[in-house]
């Protein structure tokens, strides 16, 4: 897996101050995507154990709320194995911090309720380590700059833990 950027002390991609990892690779190709350079799976730098360690270290200070995963597309099958390992280590070491994930796939596609390449043998395990999922492709025609933490009105901000417990979509911040 490659990544395009790591933003430390980011305040735009989830609640509070976070470290944001922008992974490379996305087949959605949403019209007017804000990060088209990360569509290419070869863009950026290789994700290594040192990269993972640096991300976790950057989240240790008390003022950091957690980690955000963006892209590219975190749930492209090629990205899931590395991200699952990062999430396992992150939750083991920083259980009091939250993980936000931005995906063009819907919750239903990730879990296999709807057919999708995002549903793999590890996608639900990966999802279980995420606290908040902002799901759905960016749709230019539904763009709304007044929305918090999302770009278009079709996207949902999902409380993953409550959704899994209740077996129904529970929105976050609603």
PDB file of C-alpha atoms in Angstrom:
ATOM      1  CA  UNK A   1       0.000   0.000   0.000  1.00  0.00           C
ATOM      2  CA  UNK A   2       1.094   3.544  -0.712  1.00  0.00           C
ATOM      3  CA  UNK A   3      -0.023   6.761   0.900  1.00  0.00           C
ATOM      4  CA  UNK A   4      -0.181  10.269  -0.458  1.00  0.00           C
ATOM      5  CA  UNK A   5       0.096  12.280   2.722  1.00  0.00           C
ATOM      6  CA  UNK A   6       0.006  12.259   6.496  1.00  0.00           C
ATOM      7  CA  UNK A   7      -1.422  15.411   8.072  1.00  0.00           C
ATOM      8  CA  UNK A   8      -0.578  15.846  11.725  1.00  0.00           C
ATOM      9  CA  UNK A   9      -2.599  18.223  13.902  1.00  0.00           C
ATOM     10  CA  UNK A  10      -5.425  18.146  11.327  1.00  0.00           C
ATOM     11  CA  UNK A  11      -8.698  19.818  12.338  1.00  0.00           C
ATOM     12  CA  UNK A  12     -10.664  19.278   9.107  1.00  0.00           C
ATOM     13  CA  UNK A  13     -11.218  15.516   8.965  1.00  0.00           C
ATOM     14  CA  UNK A  14     -13.099  14.514  12.090  1.00  0.00           C
ATOM     15  CA  UNK A  15     -13.748  15.856  15.561  1.00  0.00           C
ATOM     16  CA  UNK A  16     -10.957  17.603  17.372  1.00  0.00           C
ATOM     17  CA  UNK A  17      -7.297  17.525  16.450  1.00  0.00           C
ATOM     18  CA  UNK A  18      -6.275  14.380  14.578  1.00  0.00           C
ATOM     19  CA  UNK A  19      -3.623  12.723  12.464  1.00  0.00           C
ATOM     20  CA  UNK A  20      -5.001  12.034   8.990  1.00  0.00           C
ATOM     21  CA  UNK A  21      -3.635   9.343   6.684  1.00  0.00           C
ATOM     22  CA  UNK A  22      -4.457   9.741   2.989  1.00  0.00           C
ATOM     23  CA  UNK A  23      -3.997   6.330   1.376  1.00  0.00           C
ATOM     24  CA  UNK A  24      -3.385   5.896  -2.344  1.00  0.00           C
ATOM     25  CA  UNK A  25      -5.693   4.058  -4.689  1.00  0.00           C
ATOM     26  CA  UNK A  26      -9.312   4.724  -5.561  1.00  0.00           C
ATOM     27  CA  UNK A  27     -11.480   3.429  -8.380  1.00  0.00           C
ATOM     28  CA  UNK A  28     -14.515   5.637  -7.611  1.00  0.00           C
ATOM     29  CA  UNK A  29     -13.163   8.631  -9.565  1.00  0.00           C
ATOM     30  CA  UNK A  30     -15.826  10.995  -8.221  1.00  0.00           C
ATOM     31  CA  UNK A  31     -16.385  14.102 -10.339  1.00  0.00           C
ATOM     32  CA  UNK A  32     -14.405  17.017  -8.836  1.00  0.00           C
ATOM     33  CA  UNK A  33     -12.788  14.861  -6.163  1.00  0.00           C
ATOM     34  CA  UNK A  34     -10.650  17.032  -3.883  1.00  0.00           C
ATOM     35  CA  UNK A  35      -7.776  14.540  -3.955  1.00  0.00           C
ATOM     36  CA  UNK A  36      -7.513  13.110  -7.485  1.00  0.00           C
ATOM     37  CA  UNK A  37      -3.779  12.486  -7.210  1.00  0.00           C
ATOM     38  CA  UNK A  38      -4.505   9.656  -4.763  1.00  0.00           C
ATOM     39  CA  UNK A  39      -6.596   7.716  -7.296  1.00  0.00           C
ATOM     40  CA  UNK A  40      -3.360   6.090  -8.479  1.00  0.00           C
ATOM     41  CA  UNK A  41      -2.394   3.114  -6.290  1.00  0.00           C
ATOM     42  CA  UNK A  42       1.297   3.898  -6.980  1.00  0.00           C
ATOM     43  CA  UNK A  43       1.063   7.553  -5.921  1.00  0.00           C
ATOM     44  CA  UNK A  44       3.078   8.718  -2.937  1.00  0.00           C
ATOM     45  CA  UNK A  45       5.288   6.653  -0.685  1.00  0.00           C
ATOM     46  CA  UNK A  46       5.226   3.035   0.451  1.00  0.00           C
ATOM     47  CA  UNK A  47       3.455   2.485   3.772  1.00  0.00           C
ATOM     48  CA  UNK A  48       5.943   0.815   6.116  1.00  0.00           C
ATOM     49  CA  UNK A  49       6.081  -0.251   9.750  1.00  0.00           C
ATOM     50  CA  UNK A  50       8.008   2.960  10.420  1.00  0.00           C
ATOM     51  CA  UNK A  51       5.131   4.922   8.864  1.00  0.00           C
ATOM     52  CA  UNK A  52       2.621   3.127  11.095  1.00  0.00           C
ATOM     53  CA  UNK A  53       4.786   3.742  14.171  1.00  0.00           C
ATOM     54  CA  UNK A  54       5.092   7.450  13.297  1.00  0.00           C
ATOM     55  CA  UNK A  55       1.307   7.769  12.926  1.00  0.00           C
ATOM     56  CA  UNK A  56       0.678   6.117  16.285  1.00  0.00           C
ATOM     57  CA  UNK A  57       3.325   8.268  17.995  1.00  0.00           C
ATOM     58  CA  UNK A  58       1.779  11.411  16.510  1.00  0.00           C
ATOM     59  CA  UNK A  59      -1.534  10.518  18.170  1.00  0.00           C
ATOM     60  CA  UNK A  60      -0.138  10.032  21.688  1.00  0.00           C
ATOM     61  CA  UNK A  61      -0.342  13.640  22.951  1.00  0.00           C
ATOM     62  CA  UNK A  62      -3.409  14.339  25.085  1.00  0.00           C
ATOM     63  CA  UNK A  63      -4.664  17.065  22.714  1.00  0.00           C
ATOM     64  CA  UNK A  64      -4.897  14.616  19.792  1.00  0.00           C
ATOM     65  CA  UNK A  65      -8.379  13.080  19.536  1.00  0.00           C
ATOM     66  CA  UNK A  66      -7.406  10.294  17.172  1.00  0.00           C
ATOM     67  CA  UNK A  67      -6.739   9.049  13.672  1.00  0.00           C
ATOM     68  CA  UNK A  68      -8.609   9.693  10.426  1.00  0.00           C
ATOM     69  CA  UNK A  69      -8.319   7.480   7.334  1.00  0.00           C
ATOM     70  CA  UNK A  70      -9.009   9.033   3.945  1.00  0.00           C
ATOM     71  CA  UNK A  71      -7.862   8.627   0.430  1.00  0.00           C
ATOM     72  CA  UNK A  72      -7.832   7.572  -2.112  1.00  0.00           C
ATOM     73  CA  UNK A  73     -10.047   4.864  -0.688  1.00  0.00           C
ATOM     74  CA  UNK A  74      -9.310   3.050   2.579  1.00  0.00           C
ATOM     75  CA  UNK A  75     -11.701   0.204   1.706  1.00  0.00           C
ATOM     76  CA  UNK A  76     -10.207  -0.647  -1.678  1.00  0.00           C
ATOM     77  CA  UNK A  77      -9.274  -4.319  -1.218  1.00  0.00           C
ATOM     78  CA  UNK A  78      -5.592  -3.537  -1.856  1.00  0.00           C
ATOM     79  CA  UNK A  79      -5.519  -1.162   1.138  1.00  0.00           C
ATOM     80  CA  UNK A  80      -7.403  -3.195   3.718  1.00  0.00           C
ATOM     81  CA  UNK A  81      -4.653  -5.539   4.946  1.00  0.00           C
ATOM     82  CA  UNK A  82      -2.201  -2.759   5.849  1.00  0.00           C
ATOM     83  CA  UNK A  83      -4.917  -0.581   7.355  1.00  0.00           C
ATOM     84  CA  UNK A  84      -6.279  -3.447   9.435  1.00  0.00           C
ATOM     85  CA  UNK A  85      -2.841  -3.965  10.970  1.00  0.00           C
ATOM     86  CA  UNK A  86      -2.528  -0.226  11.643  1.00  0.00           C
ATOM     87  CA  UNK A  87      -5.960  -0.148  13.288  1.00  0.00           C
ATOM     88  CA  UNK A  88      -5.215  -3.170  15.473  1.00  0.00           C
ATOM     89  CA  UNK A  89      -1.979  -1.579  16.711  1.00  0.00           C
ATOM     90  CA  UNK A  90      -3.638   1.810  17.118  1.00  0.00           C
ATOM     91  CA  UNK A  91      -6.504   0.434  19.234  1.00  0.00           C
ATOM     92  CA  UNK A  92      -4.133  -1.715  21.324  1.00  0.00           C
ATOM     93  CA  UNK A  93      -1.909   1.267  22.130  1.00  0.00           C
ATOM     94  CA  UNK A  94      -4.375   4.162  22.141  1.00  0.00           C
ATOM     95  CA  UNK A  95      -7.741   2.709  23.126  1.00  0.00           C
ATOM     96  CA  UNK A  96      -8.964   6.088  24.393  1.00  0.00           C
ATOM     97  CA  UNK A  97      -8.582   7.694  20.934  1.00  0.00           C
ATOM     98  CA  UNK A  98     -11.111   7.552  18.096  1.00  0.00           C
ATOM     99  CA  UNK A  99     -10.784   6.437  14.496  1.00  0.00           C
ATOM    100  CA  UNK A 100     -12.706   8.193  11.738  1.00  0.00           C
ATOM    101  CA  UNK A 101     -12.778   6.803   8.218  1.00  0.00           C
ATOM    102  CA  UNK A 102     -13.955   8.457   5.019  1.00  0.00           C
ATOM    103  CA  UNK A 103     -15.056   5.987   2.348  1.00  0.00           C
ATOM    104  CA  UNK A 104     -16.798   6.267  -0.986  1.00  0.00           C
ATOM    105  CA  UNK A 105     -18.295   2.880  -0.228  1.00  0.00           C
ATOM    106  CA  UNK A 106     -21.457   2.745   1.843  1.00  0.00           C
ATOM    107  CA  UNK A 107     -21.708   0.885   5.114  1.00  0.00           C
ATOM    108  CA  UNK A 108     -23.891  -1.659   3.334  1.00  0.00           C
ATOM    109  CA  UNK A 109     -21.248  -2.221   0.644  1.00  0.00           C
ATOM    110  CA  UNK A 110     -18.462  -2.639   3.213  1.00  0.00           C
ATOM    111  CA  UNK A 111     -20.458  -5.205   5.228  1.00  0.00           C
ATOM    112  CA  UNK A 112     -21.643  -7.142   2.185  1.00  0.00           C
ATOM    113  CA  UNK A 113     -25.328  -6.264   2.573  1.00  0.00           C
ATOM    114  CA  UNK A 114     -24.911  -4.821  -0.939  1.00  0.00           C
ATOM    115  CA  UNK A 115     -22.572  -6.340  -3.509  1.00  0.00           C
ATOM    116  CA  UNK A 116     -19.226  -4.524  -3.654  1.00  0.00           C
ATOM    117  CA  UNK A 117     -15.506  -5.093  -4.050  1.00  0.00           C
ATOM    118  CA  UNK A 118     -15.099  -3.431  -0.627  1.00  0.00           C
ATOM    119  CA  UNK A 119     -16.550  -6.489   1.116  1.00  0.00           C
ATOM    120  CA  UNK A 120     -13.646  -8.852   1.773  1.00  0.00           C
ATOM    121  CA  UNK A 121     -12.778 -11.424   4.387  1.00  0.00           C
ATOM    122  CA  UNK A 122     -11.343  -8.630   6.584  1.00  0.00           C
ATOM    123  CA  UNK A 123     -13.551  -5.595   5.799  1.00  0.00           C
ATOM    124  CA  UNK A 124     -15.910  -6.167   8.728  1.00  0.00           C
ATOM    125  CA  UNK A 125     -12.984  -6.628  11.146  1.00  0.00           C
ATOM    126  CA  UNK A 126     -11.525  -3.371   9.854  1.00  0.00           C
ATOM    127  CA  UNK A 127     -14.911  -1.669  10.238  1.00  0.00           C
ATOM    128  CA  UNK A 128     -15.198  -2.923  13.838  1.00  0.00           C
ATOM    129  CA  UNK A 129     -12.061  -0.918  14.715  1.00  0.00           C
ATOM    130  CA  UNK A 130     -13.515   2.327  13.312  1.00  0.00           C
ATOM    131  CA  UNK A 131     -15.608   4.612  15.513  1.00  0.00           C
ATOM    132  CA  UNK A 132     -17.088   6.914  12.882  1.00  0.00           C
ATOM    133  CA  UNK A 133     -17.583   6.178   9.180  1.00  0.00           C
ATOM    134  CA  UNK A 134     -18.350   8.942   6.705  1.00  0.00           C
ATOM    135  CA  UNK A 135     -19.748   6.860   3.867  1.00  0.00           C
ATOM    136  CA  UNK A 136     -20.793   7.301   0.266  1.00  0.00           C
ATOM    137  CA  UNK A 137     -19.217   8.727  -2.829  1.00  0.00           C
ATOM    138  CA  UNK A 138     -18.828  12.467  -3.221  1.00  0.00           C
ATOM    139  CA  UNK A 139     -21.573  13.637  -5.589  1.00  0.00           C
ATOM    140  CA  UNK A 140     -20.850  17.036  -7.174  1.00  0.00           C
ATOM    141  CA  UNK A 141     -24.547  17.720  -7.757  1.00  0.00           C
ATOM    142  CA  UNK A 142     -25.198  17.259  -4.020  1.00  0.00           C
ATOM    143  CA  UNK A 143     -22.213  19.312  -2.851  1.00  0.00           C
ATOM    144  CA  UNK A 144     -23.021  21.472   0.165  1.00  0.00           C
ATOM    145  CA  UNK A 145     -20.261  23.470   1.840  1.00  0.00           C
ATOM    146  CA  UNK A 146     -22.416  24.023   4.928  1.00  0.00           C
ATOM    147  CA  UNK A 147     -22.270  20.321   5.854  1.00  0.00           C
ATOM    148  CA  UNK A 148     -20.021  19.310   8.726  1.00  0.00           C
ATOM    149  CA  UNK A 149     -17.356  16.648   8.003  1.00  0.00           C
ATOM    150  CA  UNK A 150     -18.725  15.705   4.569  1.00  0.00           C
ATOM    151  CA  UNK A 151     -18.854  17.161   1.098  1.00  0.00           C
ATOM    152  CA  UNK A 152     -22.214  16.127  -0.333  1.00  0.00           C
ATOM    153  CA  UNK A 153     -25.654  15.565   1.169  1.00  0.00           C
ATOM    154  CA  UNK A 154     -25.824  11.877   0.219  1.00  0.00           C
ATOM    155  CA  UNK A 155     -22.947  11.071   2.571  1.00  0.00           C
ATOM    156  CA  UNK A 156     -23.717   9.854   6.082  1.00  0.00           C
ATOM    157  CA  UNK A 157     -21.749  10.189   9.313  1.00  0.00           C
ATOM    158  CA  UNK A 158     -22.279   6.827  10.989  1.00  0.00           C
ATOM    159  CA  UNK A 159     -21.604   5.816  14.589  1.00  0.00           C
ATOM    160  CA  UNK A 160     -20.128   2.420  13.743  1.00  0.00           C
ATOM    161  CA  UNK A 161     -20.195   0.951  17.261  1.00  0.00           C
ATOM    162  CA  UNK A 162     -23.876   1.775  17.819  1.00  0.00           C
ATOM    163  CA  UNK A 163     -24.735   0.665  14.295  1.00  0.00           C
ATOM    164  CA  UNK A 164     -23.105  -2.735  14.846  1.00  0.00           C
ATOM    165  CA  UNK A 165     -24.744  -3.137  18.268  1.00  0.00           C
ATOM    166  CA  UNK A 166     -28.235  -2.237  17.000  1.00  0.00           C
ATOM    167  CA  UNK A 167     -27.949  -3.846  13.547  1.00  0.00           C
ATOM    168  CA  UNK A 168     -29.293  -0.637  12.003  1.00  0.00           C
ATOM    169  CA  UNK A 169     -27.651   2.581  10.830  1.00  0.00           C
ATOM    170  CA  UNK A 170     -27.208   4.994  13.733  1.00  0.00           C
ATOM    171  CA  UNK A 171     -26.007   8.402  12.637  1.00  0.00           C
ATOM    172  CA  UNK A 172     -23.346  10.312  14.552  1.00  0.00           C
ATOM    173  CA  UNK A 173     -23.852  14.010  15.376  1.00  0.00           C
ATOM    174  CA  UNK A 174     -27.589  13.876  14.696  1.00  0.00           C
TER     175      UNK A 174
END
